[in-house]
Structures are given as C-alpha cells and as structure tokens.
Coordinates of C-alpha atoms in Angstrom, one line a residue:
Chain A
M1 CA 13.7 -27.8 27.1
S2 CA 13.0 -23.9 25.7
T3 CA 11.8 -23.3 29.7
Y4 CA 14.5 -22.9 31.0
S5 CA 16.5 -21.1 28.6
D6 CA 13.8 -18.6 29.2
A7 CA 14.1 -18.5 32.4
S8 CA 18.0 -18.0 32.8
S9 CA 17.8 -14.8 29.9
V10 CA 15.0 -13.2 32.1
S11 CA 18.1 -12.0 33.6
A12 CA 20.7 -11.5 31.0
P13 CA 20.7 -8.4 29.3
A14 CA 21.1 -9.4 25.6
P15 CA 19.1 -12.8 24.0
R16 CA 21.4 -15.6 24.7
A17 CA 21.3 -16.4 21.4
L18 CA 23.4 -13.2 20.8
R19 CA 25.7 -13.2 23.2
P20 CA 29.3 -15.1 21.6
T21 CA 29.7 -18.1 24.6
G22 CA 32.1 -20.1 24.8
F23 CA 34.8 -19.0 23.0
S24 CA 37.2 -19.7 25.8
G25 CA 37.4 -23.4 25.0
V26 CA 38.4 -23.2 21.5
V27 CA 41.2 -20.8 22.4
P28 CA 44.0 -24.0 23.4
A29 CA 43.0 -25.8 20.9
L30 CA 43.4 -22.9 18.1
A31 CA 46.9 -21.8 20.1
F32 CA 47.7 -25.4 19.4
V33 CA 46.9 -25.7 15.5
A34 CA 48.4 -22.1 14.8
I35 CA 51.7 -23.3 16.5
F36 CA 52.2 -26.5 14.8
F37 CA 50.6 -26.8 12.0
I38 CA 49.6 -23.3 10.3
V39 CA 52.8 -21.9 11.0
P40 CA 55.0 -25.2 10.0
V41 CA 52.9 -25.4 6.4
A42 CA 53.0 -22.1 6.1
A43 CA 56.4 -21.8 6.2
L44 CA 57.0 -24.1 4.2
L45 CA 55.2 -23.1 1.7
L46 CA 56.9 -20.1 1.5
R47 CA 60.1 -21.3 1.4
S48 CA 59.2 -22.5 -1.9
V49 CA 59.0 -19.1 -3.6
L50 CA 62.1 -17.7 -1.0
E51 CA 64.4 -20.4 -1.3
P52 CA 67.5 -20.0 -2.6
V53 CA 66.3 -16.9 -4.8
P54 CA 63.4 -15.0 -4.2
G55 CA 60.8 -15.5 -7.3
F56 CA 59.2 -18.8 -8.6
G57 CA 62.1 -21.0 -10.3
N58 CA 61.3 -23.6 -8.3
Y59 CA 58.3 -24.2 -10.0
A60 CA 59.5 -23.2 -12.7
E61 CA 61.9 -26.1 -12.7
L62 CA 59.6 -28.2 -11.1
L63 CA 56.8 -28.1 -13.9
G64 CA 59.9 -28.1 -16.7
S65 CA 61.9 -30.5 -15.9
A66 CA 61.3 -34.7 -17.8
T67 CA 61.9 -36.1 -14.5
Y68 CA 59.7 -34.2 -12.2
L69 CA 56.8 -33.9 -15.1
K70 CA 57.2 -38.2 -15.4
I71 CA 57.2 -37.9 -12.1
F72 CA 53.6 -36.2 -12.0
A73 CA 52.2 -38.7 -14.4
N74 CA 53.1 -41.3 -12.1
T75 CA 51.4 -40.1 -9.2
F76 CA 48.6 -39.2 -11.5
I77 CA 48.3 -42.1 -13.5
V78 CA 48.8 -44.6 -10.5
S79 CA 46.2 -42.6 -8.2
G80 CA 43.7 -43.2 -11.4
L81 CA 44.5 -46.5 -12.0
V82 CA 44.0 -47.3 -8.0
T83 CA 40.5 -45.5 -8.0
A84 CA 38.8 -47.4 -11.3
I85 CA 39.9 -50.8 -9.8
S86 CA 38.4 -49.9 -6.5
L87 CA 35.4 -48.6 -8.0
L88 CA 34.8 -52.0 -9.7
I89 CA 35.8 -54.0 -7.2
G90 CA 34.3 -51.7 -5.0
F91 CA 30.0 -51.7 -6.3
P92 CA 29.4 -55.1 -6.6
V93 CA 30.9 -55.9 -3.2
A94 CA 28.9 -52.1 -1.5
W95 CA 26.4 -53.6 -3.4
A96 CA 25.9 -57.0 -1.6
L97 CA 26.5 -56.2 1.7
A98 CA 23.7 -53.6 0.9
I99 CA 21.1 -56.6 0.6
M100 CA 23.1 -59.3 2.7
P101 CA 21.7 -61.2 5.3
G102 CA 22.8 -59.7 8.5
R103 CA 24.9 -62.4 10.3
L104 CA 26.9 -62.0 7.1
A105 CA 26.9 -58.7 6.0
S106 CA 28.5 -58.4 9.3
V107 CA 31.2 -60.7 8.8
I108 CA 32.1 -59.0 5.9
F109 CA 31.7 -54.9 8.1
A110 CA 34.2 -56.8 10.2
I111 CA 36.9 -57.9 7.8
L112 CA 36.8 -54.1 5.9
L113 CA 37.1 -52.2 9.5
L114 CA 39.8 -54.9 10.3
S115 CA 42.0 -54.7 7.6
M116 CA 41.4 -50.6 7.9
W117 CA 43.3 -50.9 10.8
T118 CA 45.7 -53.1 10.8
N119 CA 48.7 -51.0 10.4
L120 CA 49.7 -50.1 7.1
L121 CA 53.3 -51.0 7.5
A122 CA 52.7 -54.0 8.2
R123 CA 50.0 -55.0 5.0
T124 CA 52.6 -53.3 2.7
Y125 CA 55.3 -56.3 4.3
A126 CA 52.8 -58.8 3.1
W127 CA 52.4 -57.6 -0.2
M128 CA 56.3 -57.1 -0.7
V129 CA 57.0 -60.9 0.4
L130 CA 53.4 -62.0 -1.7
L131 CA 54.5 -59.6 -4.9
Q132 CA 58.3 -61.0 -4.9
R133 CA 59.6 -63.4 -7.5
T134 CA 59.9 -66.2 -5.3
G135 CA 56.1 -64.4 -3.7
L136 CA 53.1 -67.5 -3.4
I137 CA 51.7 -64.6 -5.9
N138 CA 54.0 -65.7 -8.3
K139 CA 53.8 -69.8 -7.2
M140 CA 50.9 -69.9 -7.5
L141 CA 50.1 -68.0 -10.9
M142 CA 53.0 -70.7 -12.5
G143 CA 51.6 -73.7 -10.4
M144 CA 48.0 -72.9 -12.4
G145 CA 50.2 -73.1 -15.2
L146 CA 49.1 -69.1 -16.5
I147 CA 52.2 -68.0 -17.2
N148 CA 55.7 -69.8 -17.1
Q149 CA 58.1 -67.1 -15.8
P150 CA 57.7 -64.9 -12.5
L151 CA 56.0 -61.6 -13.2
P152 CA 57.8 -58.7 -11.4
L153 CA 55.6 -57.4 -9.7
V154 CA 57.1 -55.4 -6.9
N155 CA 59.6 -52.8 -7.6
N156 CA 57.0 -51.1 -10.3
L157 CA 53.9 -49.6 -10.4
T158 CA 52.2 -52.5 -10.7
G159 CA 52.7 -53.8 -7.3
V160 CA 52.4 -50.1 -6.1
T161 CA 48.9 -50.1 -7.8
I162 CA 47.9 -53.8 -6.1
G163 CA 49.0 -52.7 -2.6
M164 CA 47.3 -48.8 -3.1
T165 CA 44.2 -50.7 -4.3
Y166 CA 43.9 -53.1 -1.6
I167 CA 44.3 -50.1 1.1
M168 CA 41.7 -48.4 -0.8
L169 CA 39.1 -51.3 -1.1
P170 CA 37.4 -49.8 1.8
F171 CA 37.2 -46.7 2.1
I172 CA 35.3 -46.8 -1.2
I173 CA 33.2 -50.0 0.0
L174 CA 31.9 -48.0 2.8
P175 CA 30.9 -44.2 1.5
L176 CA 29.2 -46.5 -1.6
Y177 CA 27.3 -49.0 0.7
G178 CA 25.7 -45.5 2.5
V179 CA 24.7 -44.6 -0.6
I180 CA 23.2 -47.8 -2.1
K181 CA 21.0 -48.8 1.0
K182 CA 19.5 -45.9 0.9
I183 CA 18.0 -46.5 -1.8
D184 CA 14.5 -47.1 -2.2
P185 CA 13.3 -51.0 -3.4
A186 CA 10.6 -49.7 -4.3
I187 CA 12.0 -48.1 -7.6
L188 CA 13.5 -50.9 -8.7
Q189 CA 10.4 -53.2 -8.0
A190 CA 8.6 -50.1 -10.3
A191 CA 11.4 -50.3 -12.9
A192 CA 10.1 -54.5 -13.2
L193 CA 6.9 -53.6 -13.2
C194 CA 7.1 -51.5 -16.2
G195 CA 8.6 -54.6 -18.1
A196 CA 12.3 -53.7 -17.7
S197 CA 14.8 -56.4 -17.5
L198 CA 17.2 -56.8 -14.6
W199 CA 20.5 -55.9 -17.1
Q200 CA 18.0 -52.9 -17.5
C201 CA 17.2 -52.1 -14.3
L202 CA 20.7 -52.2 -12.7
T203 CA 22.6 -49.3 -15.7
R204 CA 18.6 -47.7 -16.3
V205 CA 18.0 -46.8 -12.0
L206 CA 20.4 -48.7 -9.7
L207 CA 23.7 -47.5 -10.9
P208 CA 22.4 -43.6 -12.2
L209 CA 21.0 -43.8 -8.5
A210 CA 24.5 -44.4 -6.9
V211 CA 26.6 -42.2 -8.9
P212 CA 26.4 -39.5 -6.6
G213 CA 28.0 -41.9 -4.0
M214 CA 30.5 -43.5 -6.7
A215 CA 31.9 -39.6 -7.7
A216 CA 32.2 -39.4 -4.1
G217 CA 34.2 -42.2 -3.2
A218 CA 36.2 -42.4 -6.1
L219 CA 37.0 -39.1 -5.7
M220 CA 38.4 -39.1 -1.9
V221 CA 40.0 -42.0 -3.5
F222 CA 41.8 -40.7 -6.0
V223 CA 43.3 -37.8 -3.3
M224 CA 44.2 -40.1 -1.2
S225 CA 46.3 -42.2 -3.4
L226 CA 47.9 -38.9 -4.6
G227 CA 49.4 -37.9 -1.4
Y228 CA 50.7 -41.1 -0.7
F229 CA 53.8 -42.0 0.9
V230 CA 54.4 -45.6 2.4
T231 CA 53.4 -47.7 0.1
P232 CA 54.5 -46.0 -2.7
S233 CA 58.1 -45.7 -1.4
L234 CA 58.0 -49.5 0.2
L235 CA 56.8 -51.0 -3.1
G236 CA 57.6 -48.8 -6.2
G237 CA 61.4 -48.7 -6.2
T238 CA 63.8 -46.5 -6.8
A239 CA 62.6 -45.9 -10.3
N240 CA 58.9 -45.2 -10.3
M241 CA 58.3 -42.3 -7.7
M242 CA 55.8 -40.4 -6.8
L243 CA 54.9 -37.4 -5.9
A244 CA 54.8 -37.9 -1.9
E245 CA 58.5 -39.8 -2.0
L246 CA 60.1 -36.6 -4.3
I247 CA 59.2 -33.9 -1.5
A248 CA 60.1 -36.4 1.0
Q249 CA 63.4 -36.8 -1.2
F250 CA 64.2 -32.9 -2.2
V251 CA 64.4 -32.7 2.4
Q252 CA 65.4 -35.2 3.3
S253 CA 68.5 -36.1 0.9
L254 CA 69.2 -33.4 -1.8
V255 CA 68.5 -30.8 1.7
N256 CA 66.4 -29.1 -1.2
W257 CA 64.2 -27.3 0.4
G258 CA 62.8 -24.5 -1.6
M259 CA 62.2 -27.8 -4.3
G260 CA 60.3 -28.9 -1.5
G261 CA 58.5 -26.6 -0.7
A262 CA 56.9 -26.0 -4.3
A263 CA 57.0 -30.0 -5.1
A264 CA 54.3 -30.1 -1.6
L265 CA 52.8 -26.5 -2.5
V266 CA 51.3 -28.3 -5.8
L267 CA 50.3 -31.3 -3.9
L268 CA 48.4 -29.6 -2.1
V269 CA 46.5 -27.5 -3.9
V270 CA 45.7 -30.3 -6.2
T271 CA 44.4 -32.2 -2.8
L272 CA 42.4 -29.2 -1.7
S273 CA 40.7 -28.4 -5.1
L274 CA 39.5 -31.7 -5.2
Y275 CA 37.9 -31.6 -1.2
V276 CA 36.9 -27.7 -2.3
V277 CA 35.0 -30.2 -5.6
Q278 CA 33.8 -32.8 -3.4
L279 CA 32.5 -30.7 -0.4
R280 CA 30.7 -28.5 -3.1
F281 CA 28.9 -31.9 -5.1
F282 CA 28.8 -34.7 -3.3
G283 CA 28.8 -32.9 0.4
S284 CA 31.3 -33.8 3.4
Q285 CA 32.9 -37.2 3.3
N286 CA 34.7 -39.1 6.2
T287 CA 38.5 -39.9 5.4
G288 CA 41.1 -41.1 6.9
G289 CA 44.0 -40.7 4.8
R290 CA 47.5 -41.3 5.3
Chain B
M1 CA 14.6 -56.4 -7.3
L2 CA 17.6 -55.8 -7.2
L3 CA 18.0 -54.8 -3.8
N4 CA 16.2 -58.0 -2.8
F5 CA 18.9 -61.0 -1.8
D6 CA 16.6 -63.4 -2.6
R7 CA 15.1 -62.6 -5.6
L8 CA 18.4 -62.2 -7.8
G9 CA 18.6 -65.6 -9.2
W10 CA 22.1 -66.3 -10.2
W11 CA 23.1 -62.6 -10.2
K12 CA 22.6 -63.3 -6.3
Y13 CA 25.9 -66.1 -6.7
A14 CA 28.1 -63.7 -8.9
L15 CA 28.0 -60.9 -6.2
L16 CA 28.5 -63.5 -3.8
T17 CA 31.5 -64.8 -5.2
I18 CA 33.4 -61.2 -6.1
T19 CA 32.4 -60.3 -2.0
I20 CA 34.4 -63.7 -0.8
L21 CA 37.1 -63.0 -2.7
A22 CA 37.0 -59.3 -1.9
A23 CA 37.1 -60.4 1.7
A24 CA 39.8 -62.9 1.0
F25 CA 41.7 -60.7 -0.8
L26 CA 41.4 -58.1 2.6
L27 CA 42.3 -61.0 4.7
L28 CA 45.1 -62.9 2.4
P29 CA 47.9 -59.6 3.9
I30 CA 47.1 -60.2 7.5
F31 CA 46.6 -63.8 8.0
F32 CA 50.0 -64.0 5.8
I33 CA 52.2 -62.3 8.2
A34 CA 50.8 -64.0 11.1
A35 CA 52.3 -67.3 9.0
L36 CA 55.8 -65.7 8.3
S37 CA 55.8 -64.9 11.8
L38 CA 55.8 -68.7 12.7
G39 CA 57.8 -70.2 9.8
S40 CA 61.0 -71.3 10.4
S41 CA 62.7 -70.2 7.1
Q42 CA 64.6 -67.0 7.3
W43 CA 63.7 -67.1 3.4
L44 CA 60.3 -65.8 3.6
I45 CA 59.2 -69.4 2.0
F46 CA 55.6 -70.4 2.1
P47 CA 54.0 -73.0 3.4
P48 CA 56.7 -72.5 5.4
P49 CA 58.4 -75.8 6.6
G50 CA 58.2 -75.5 9.5
W51 CA 57.0 -74.0 12.8
T52 CA 58.8 -72.4 15.8
L53 CA 58.8 -68.7 18.1
Q54 CA 62.4 -68.2 16.9
W55 CA 61.9 -64.4 15.4
Y56 CA 59.6 -63.3 18.1
R57 CA 62.5 -64.6 20.3
E58 CA 64.7 -62.3 18.6
L59 CA 62.7 -60.2 18.8
L60 CA 61.9 -59.9 22.8
T61 CA 64.9 -60.5 23.1
D62 CA 66.4 -57.6 21.7
P63 CA 66.8 -54.2 22.9
R64 CA 66.2 -51.6 20.1
W65 CA 63.0 -53.6 19.0
L66 CA 62.2 -53.7 23.6
E67 CA 63.4 -49.7 23.1
S68 CA 61.5 -48.8 19.5
A69 CA 57.5 -50.2 21.3
W70 CA 58.5 -48.6 24.7
T71 CA 58.8 -45.2 23.1
S72 CA 56.0 -45.7 20.8
F73 CA 53.9 -46.7 24.1
K74 CA 54.7 -43.8 25.8
I75 CA 54.0 -41.6 23.6
A76 CA 51.3 -42.4 22.0
S77 CA 49.7 -43.0 26.0
I78 CA 50.6 -39.1 26.1
V79 CA 49.1 -38.5 23.1
T80 CA 45.9 -39.8 23.9
V81 CA 45.5 -38.3 27.2
L82 CA 46.0 -34.7 26.2
S83 CA 44.2 -35.3 22.7
V84 CA 41.1 -36.1 25.2
L85 CA 41.7 -32.9 27.4
L86 CA 42.3 -31.2 25.0
G87 CA 39.0 -32.2 22.3
L88 CA 36.7 -32.0 25.7
V89 CA 36.9 -28.3 26.5
T90 CA 37.5 -27.7 22.4
S91 CA 34.2 -30.0 21.4
F92 CA 32.4 -28.0 24.4
G93 CA 33.2 -24.3 23.3
L94 CA 32.4 -25.9 19.4
V95 CA 29.0 -27.5 20.3
R96 CA 27.7 -25.2 23.1
G97 CA 29.1 -21.9 22.4
T98 CA 28.0 -19.4 20.4
F99 CA 30.5 -17.3 18.3
L100 CA 31.7 -15.7 15.0
F101 CA 33.4 -18.0 12.3
R102 CA 32.2 -21.3 14.7
D103 CA 32.0 -23.5 11.9
A104 CA 35.1 -22.3 10.3
L105 CA 37.0 -22.8 13.5
K106 CA 35.6 -26.5 12.9
A107 CA 36.9 -27.1 9.7
L108 CA 40.5 -25.0 10.2
F109 CA 40.6 -28.6 13.5
L110 CA 39.5 -31.0 11.1
T111 CA 42.0 -29.8 8.2
P112 CA 45.2 -32.3 9.4
M113 CA 43.2 -35.4 8.5
I114 CA 42.7 -34.5 4.7
L115 CA 46.2 -32.8 4.2
P116 CA 48.6 -35.7 2.9
V117 CA 50.5 -36.6 5.6
V118 CA 53.9 -36.5 4.2
V119 CA 52.8 -32.4 3.3
L120 CA 52.6 -32.1 7.4
A121 CA 55.0 -34.2 8.1
V122 CA 58.2 -31.7 5.8
A123 CA 56.5 -28.7 7.6
L124 CA 57.0 -30.3 11.2
Y125 CA 60.1 -31.7 10.7
A126 CA 61.6 -28.3 9.3
F127 CA 60.3 -25.9 12.1
F128 CA 61.5 -28.5 14.1
L129 CA 64.8 -28.2 13.5
R130 CA 64.5 -24.5 13.8
V131 CA 62.9 -25.2 17.3
G132 CA 64.9 -27.3 18.4
L133 CA 62.5 -29.7 19.0
G134 CA 64.0 -32.6 16.4
G135 CA 64.3 -36.2 17.5
T136 CA 63.1 -35.3 20.6
L137 CA 59.9 -36.8 22.8
A138 CA 57.7 -33.9 22.6
G139 CA 58.3 -33.6 18.7
F140 CA 56.9 -36.7 18.8
V141 CA 53.9 -36.0 20.9
I142 CA 53.3 -32.9 19.5
S143 CA 52.9 -34.0 15.6
H144 CA 51.5 -36.8 16.7
L145 CA 48.5 -34.9 18.5
V146 CA 48.1 -32.8 15.7
L147 CA 47.1 -35.4 13.6
A148 CA 44.7 -37.8 16.9
L149 CA 42.9 -34.0 18.1
P150 CA 40.6 -33.9 14.6
F151 CA 39.3 -37.7 15.6
S152 CA 39.5 -36.8 19.3
I153 CA 37.6 -33.8 18.3
L154 CA 34.8 -35.0 15.5
S155 CA 34.3 -38.4 18.1
I156 CA 33.8 -35.7 21.1
S157 CA 31.5 -33.3 19.5
S158 CA 29.2 -35.7 18.1
A159 CA 28.9 -37.0 20.9
L160 CA 27.6 -33.8 23.2
E161 CA 25.8 -33.1 19.8
G162 CA 23.4 -36.5 20.7
F163 CA 23.1 -35.3 24.2
D164 CA 20.2 -32.8 25.7
K165 CA 21.1 -30.2 27.3
S166 CA 18.8 -29.8 29.0
I167 CA 19.8 -32.8 31.2
E168 CA 22.6 -30.7 32.6
D169 CA 19.9 -27.2 32.9
A170 CA 17.8 -30.1 35.2
A171 CA 20.8 -30.5 37.2
I172 CA 22.2 -27.2 37.8
L173 CA 18.5 -26.3 38.7
C174 CA 18.4 -29.3 41.1
G175 CA 21.3 -27.3 43.3
A176 CA 24.4 -29.2 40.9
S177 CA 27.0 -26.3 40.1
P178 CA 27.4 -25.6 36.9
L179 CA 31.1 -28.0 36.3
E180 CA 29.6 -30.4 39.0
A181 CA 27.0 -30.5 36.2
R182 CA 29.2 -31.1 33.3
I183 CA 30.8 -33.7 35.5
R184 CA 28.6 -36.0 37.3
V185 CA 25.9 -35.7 34.2
T186 CA 27.3 -35.2 31.2
L187 CA 31.1 -36.3 31.0
P188 CA 29.2 -39.6 31.7
A189 CA 26.1 -39.1 29.1
I190 CA 29.2 -38.8 26.3
S191 CA 31.7 -41.6 27.1
H192 CA 31.6 -43.4 24.3
G193 CA 32.3 -40.9 22.4
I194 CA 35.1 -39.7 24.9
F195 CA 36.3 -43.7 24.4
S196 CA 36.4 -43.6 21.0
A197 CA 38.8 -40.6 21.3
A198 CA 40.4 -42.1 23.0
V199 CA 40.8 -45.4 21.2
F200 CA 41.3 -43.3 17.9
S201 CA 44.5 -41.1 19.4
F202 CA 45.9 -44.0 20.7
L203 CA 45.7 -45.5 17.6
T204 CA 46.8 -42.9 15.7
S205 CA 49.8 -42.4 17.0
W206 CA 50.4 -46.1 17.5
D207 CA 50.8 -47.0 13.6
E208 CA 51.9 -43.4 12.5
V209 CA 55.0 -43.7 10.2
V210 CA 55.3 -41.2 8.0
V211 CA 55.4 -38.2 10.3
A212 CA 57.5 -40.7 12.5
I213 CA 60.3 -41.6 10.4
F214 CA 61.2 -37.1 9.8
M215 CA 60.9 -36.6 14.0
A216 CA 63.0 -39.9 14.6
S217 CA 66.3 -39.9 15.7
P218 CA 69.3 -42.2 15.7
T219 CA 68.6 -43.0 19.3
L220 CA 64.9 -42.2 19.5
Q221 CA 62.0 -43.8 17.1
T222 CA 58.8 -45.4 17.6
L223 CA 58.1 -48.8 16.8
P224 CA 56.9 -48.1 12.9
V225 CA 59.9 -46.1 12.6
K226 CA 62.0 -49.1 13.2
V227 CA 60.1 -51.6 11.2
W228 CA 60.7 -49.0 7.7
A229 CA 63.9 -48.8 8.7
T230 CA 64.5 -52.5 9.3
L231 CA 62.1 -52.8 6.0
R232 CA 64.4 -51.1 4.1
Q233 CA 67.8 -53.6 4.8
D234 CA 65.6 -56.9 4.2
L235 CA 62.7 -58.6 4.6
T236 CA 63.6 -60.6 8.0
P237 CA 60.7 -62.8 9.2
V238 CA 61.1 -60.7 12.7
V239 CA 60.1 -57.8 11.5
A240 CA 56.8 -60.3 10.3
A241 CA 56.5 -60.8 14.0
A242 CA 57.0 -57.5 15.2
S243 CA 54.2 -56.9 12.4
T244 CA 52.1 -59.4 13.8
L245 CA 52.3 -57.9 17.3
L246 CA 51.4 -55.0 15.9
I247 CA 48.3 -56.4 14.2
F248 CA 47.2 -58.2 17.4
F249 CA 47.3 -55.4 19.3
T250 CA 44.9 -53.1 16.7
I251 CA 42.6 -55.9 16.8
L252 CA 42.7 -55.7 21.1
L253 CA 42.2 -52.3 21.3
M254 CA 38.6 -52.7 18.7
A255 CA 37.4 -55.5 20.4
L256 CA 37.5 -53.3 23.7
V257 CA 35.8 -50.7 21.2
A258 CA 33.6 -52.8 20.8
L259 CA 32.8 -54.3 24.5
A260 CA 32.8 -50.3 25.3
R261 CA 30.2 -49.9 23.0
K262 CA 28.0 -52.0 24.2
V263 CA 28.5 -51.7 28.1
L264 CA 28.1 -47.8 27.7
K265 CA 24.8 -47.9 25.6
S266 CA 23.1 -50.1 27.8

C-alpha cells in the first residue's frame, strides 16, 4: 500500500505525512459544535458568576445552604448505592456470560441490548406502576407473606435506586464481560493445580484480575447516575430531589439562571473530573448516558 | 476452572440462577408495559380482569398523540439525514486528515456523549430563548443533532478506519476520479457504519426526552414529551399503549440493524 503513496509523493513538494490535509472536512461539524454546543454551555456557566450580580454569590448560596447540601447528598448516596448494587449483580452475570454456552449467552445479550435501547420513559413508567402501593411488587411480597403492609417503594429514594439500578445494569455488565472474557483460563488452572480451592481462585485470582474492569464500569455508572434526570424526577417525588432536577427547577420554575448555571457547573466539574480519572487509569469506555 | 462452565460444580447453578433472575429483572418492565396496554382495567390492575384494544384506540384517535408522534418522526428523520451527512464529511476529515489537534478535535466532537444531558438541555434552552429558536422545529432538530452527531461520527469513523485506503487509490489509478472512487468504492465498503450511524441517530432523536422537555412548546412536542407530560398527571393505560408503540419501534429498528449487518457484511 505504500507504493501508491510513494508514487504520489514524488510530485508533491512536501512529504505526505507533514502536509496538513482534510481539515476542511471537519469545518462544518466544528462550526456546528462551536455554535450549538460550546457557546451555549459556556454562556450558561458564565451566567453563574454574572447573574444576578457578578461574583461567586451563587456558589456560596449553593454550597452553604442545608437544603442544597441535602440534594447533593441525595445525589451522591443514590449514585453510590446504584453503583454498588449494579456491581454486585453485574459481576456474576458478566462472569456467567463470559463462560456460558454460546446460544444461552446470545439470548442474554439480546435481552441486555433490548433493555438498553428500550425507551427510557417507557421503562420508568413501568417501574412507577410496578412499585406503587397496589403494584405488582407489593402484591407479590404480601402474597408471599414477607410483609403485612405495602412498602412505600415509590416517590422516595428507594424507588429511584431500584429504577436507576435497572437502567444501569447493562452498562456495567457489558464492560465487565469484556474484561473477564480476556482473562486467560490457564492462569486459573495454574492456581487450581497449585492447590487453590474454588473460593481462593475467585478471591485471589479472578477478582483481582477483574478489578480494572470493575473500577472502570463502576466509575462510568456512578458518573451517569449523578446527572440523571428523568428517572429520579418520576420515581423520586418532590421531597427527594437530585442534582439534575434541581438544575431544571432553577431554570424552569424559578427562572434563576445564576443558580441554575452554578449547579450545572458543579455537576459538570464532578462529571468531567471523574471522566479524567477514568481515562487516565482505565482507558476509554463507551458510554450512552442520559 | 472458574472460567470453564462445565467444571464449576454447584457454582454453575448459582451463577445461572443470578443471571436468569437478572435477565428476568431486565425483561419484566418491558413485558409488563405491553400487558398493561392490553389490559381492560383503567387502574392498572395486574393481572388485568380482561383484555382490550381500547387504549390503542384512544391513542390512535386522539389527534394530539398522533400529532406528537408525527412530530417525533419528522424530527428524527431530519436529524438522521443531517447526522449521517455531517458524520460522513467529518469522519473523512478525522480519519484521513493530517492536521494539528486532530485527536483533540475528535474528543471534542464526542463530548456531548459524556456531558450530563440536563446541562446541555438547560444551556440550549437559554441559548434558544435568546435567538428565537425555542419551541421551533429547527430548535428540536439542532438540539437532537448535537446528541446524535457523536454516535454518527463514532460509527462512521470506525468503519472508515477498518477500510484499506489502497483500494480507493487503486480505483483512482484505474482511472476513477477521486470523488467517483469515494462514492463507488469507499461508501459501499463502509455502508454498515453509515447504516448504524443512521439508526443510532434516529433512535437518539426518537427516544430523546430531557432536551425535548426544554425545547417543547404547547403547539410543538415530541412523543416522549407527550408521554412525560401525561405521566405527570396520571398513570393512564394510554401511556402504556404509547410506550408499547415506542418499544415496538425500537425492536423493529434493532431487528433491521441485525439484518442489515448480516446482509452488508456478507
């Protein structure tokens, strides 16, 4: 393949690799992204230090009030819980997927992809109905005699955690699957030959080898959960707001652009710094967060 | 041993149980919605006392639902075309080009994927209020395109990276003009990437809620916004019917992708 480029570089004054080419191709997209992405986001963040008066008053109010701190706490607690539960369920599933016979694995994969691509609102609506006081989950639990009174599963953080774990599960299973699939079975065989029990093989060999994948997947789920809007606002009820909903409320109902911009910046800084951590330590991962 | 399914002993059954339960957990809401949309009880009782198509009838005879579905379809179609065209031109620049900050630029183009959508939604809402695009079709298309374009660039450039450029050069040596070689040799070879770009773009726009909530006006709203607005009032089974249609559409598109992959790659 080099012969053709050599032939063409004879007539070219500079070696092909040094001559900048192709930039004109990216100009339309660059213009589009600059106008409709960079400018609006930058303008929003600027308003946080300019409105209503220039200065850092919005940030002082945001980080100094108990109401807002509770919202930050809600956001981090729910995101942490969702991440932990997804990891706990996701690891065995990813492990099983990696070693299952092909046909069963492809059925499970189809289910994972189907749920990932099914409309978010549709799935959240399903949980609103499933989790309500007279919903299927409460009826089943009461039918099995586990509880006497219906549990309050919706309009609170329990509902948010269930609904979000459901949504995040595929996002942790897929990267974990990739990591486990790459582990050489010979390493585990060697451990077994050296006399390790199954439990020792798991805790001293398999789990440590999967740690990078677990950390990367967990970080991704955590970051995505921090910025989630639809599921928390439908399953959470008004008393248990999360950060994304706070931003929306500042802007839509209170028309307070300064505070909205400040809250957006906080979310953005946390999100981007966690992504930098992830890129630095675990390489890039595909995401699809909303 | 731990990576050999048949030699896991009773651990095998534990793993299988967890996996099947997790799969059931993932499927439950999808089936449940479909069942509710056919149930005759207005109070979403499950299992329903009887079966009916009443909610679909209500959905399909209500001009507001139809209009929002049509709006969604229109926006998603325009977004798909623009996203694929822009994605193609950009991918050629990014994959074939040699210029400063090429990788940084690619990273910039993909940032809308990782940004919390609510930040983008609020930012665009403020911007569109200023420039008068709020609540317009153009506003919807632009904001959905910001979200769809990264997917498009990603799938087309990875297809293009996998294509051996010397084949295109060979076509040029055989007398094709550079443009002709691109259209008749390269584009067909990367058609699977273009096709997934189109499907991803369509689905991104079709399923988009957060940005759309901020873009919507009383006269112009997409189907997800209509679902959202209805859900805030009550949990009527009509929403289950609308959701089932949304899901059905997604499954149809996914099946198309799987089919196209088979056809295009063979």
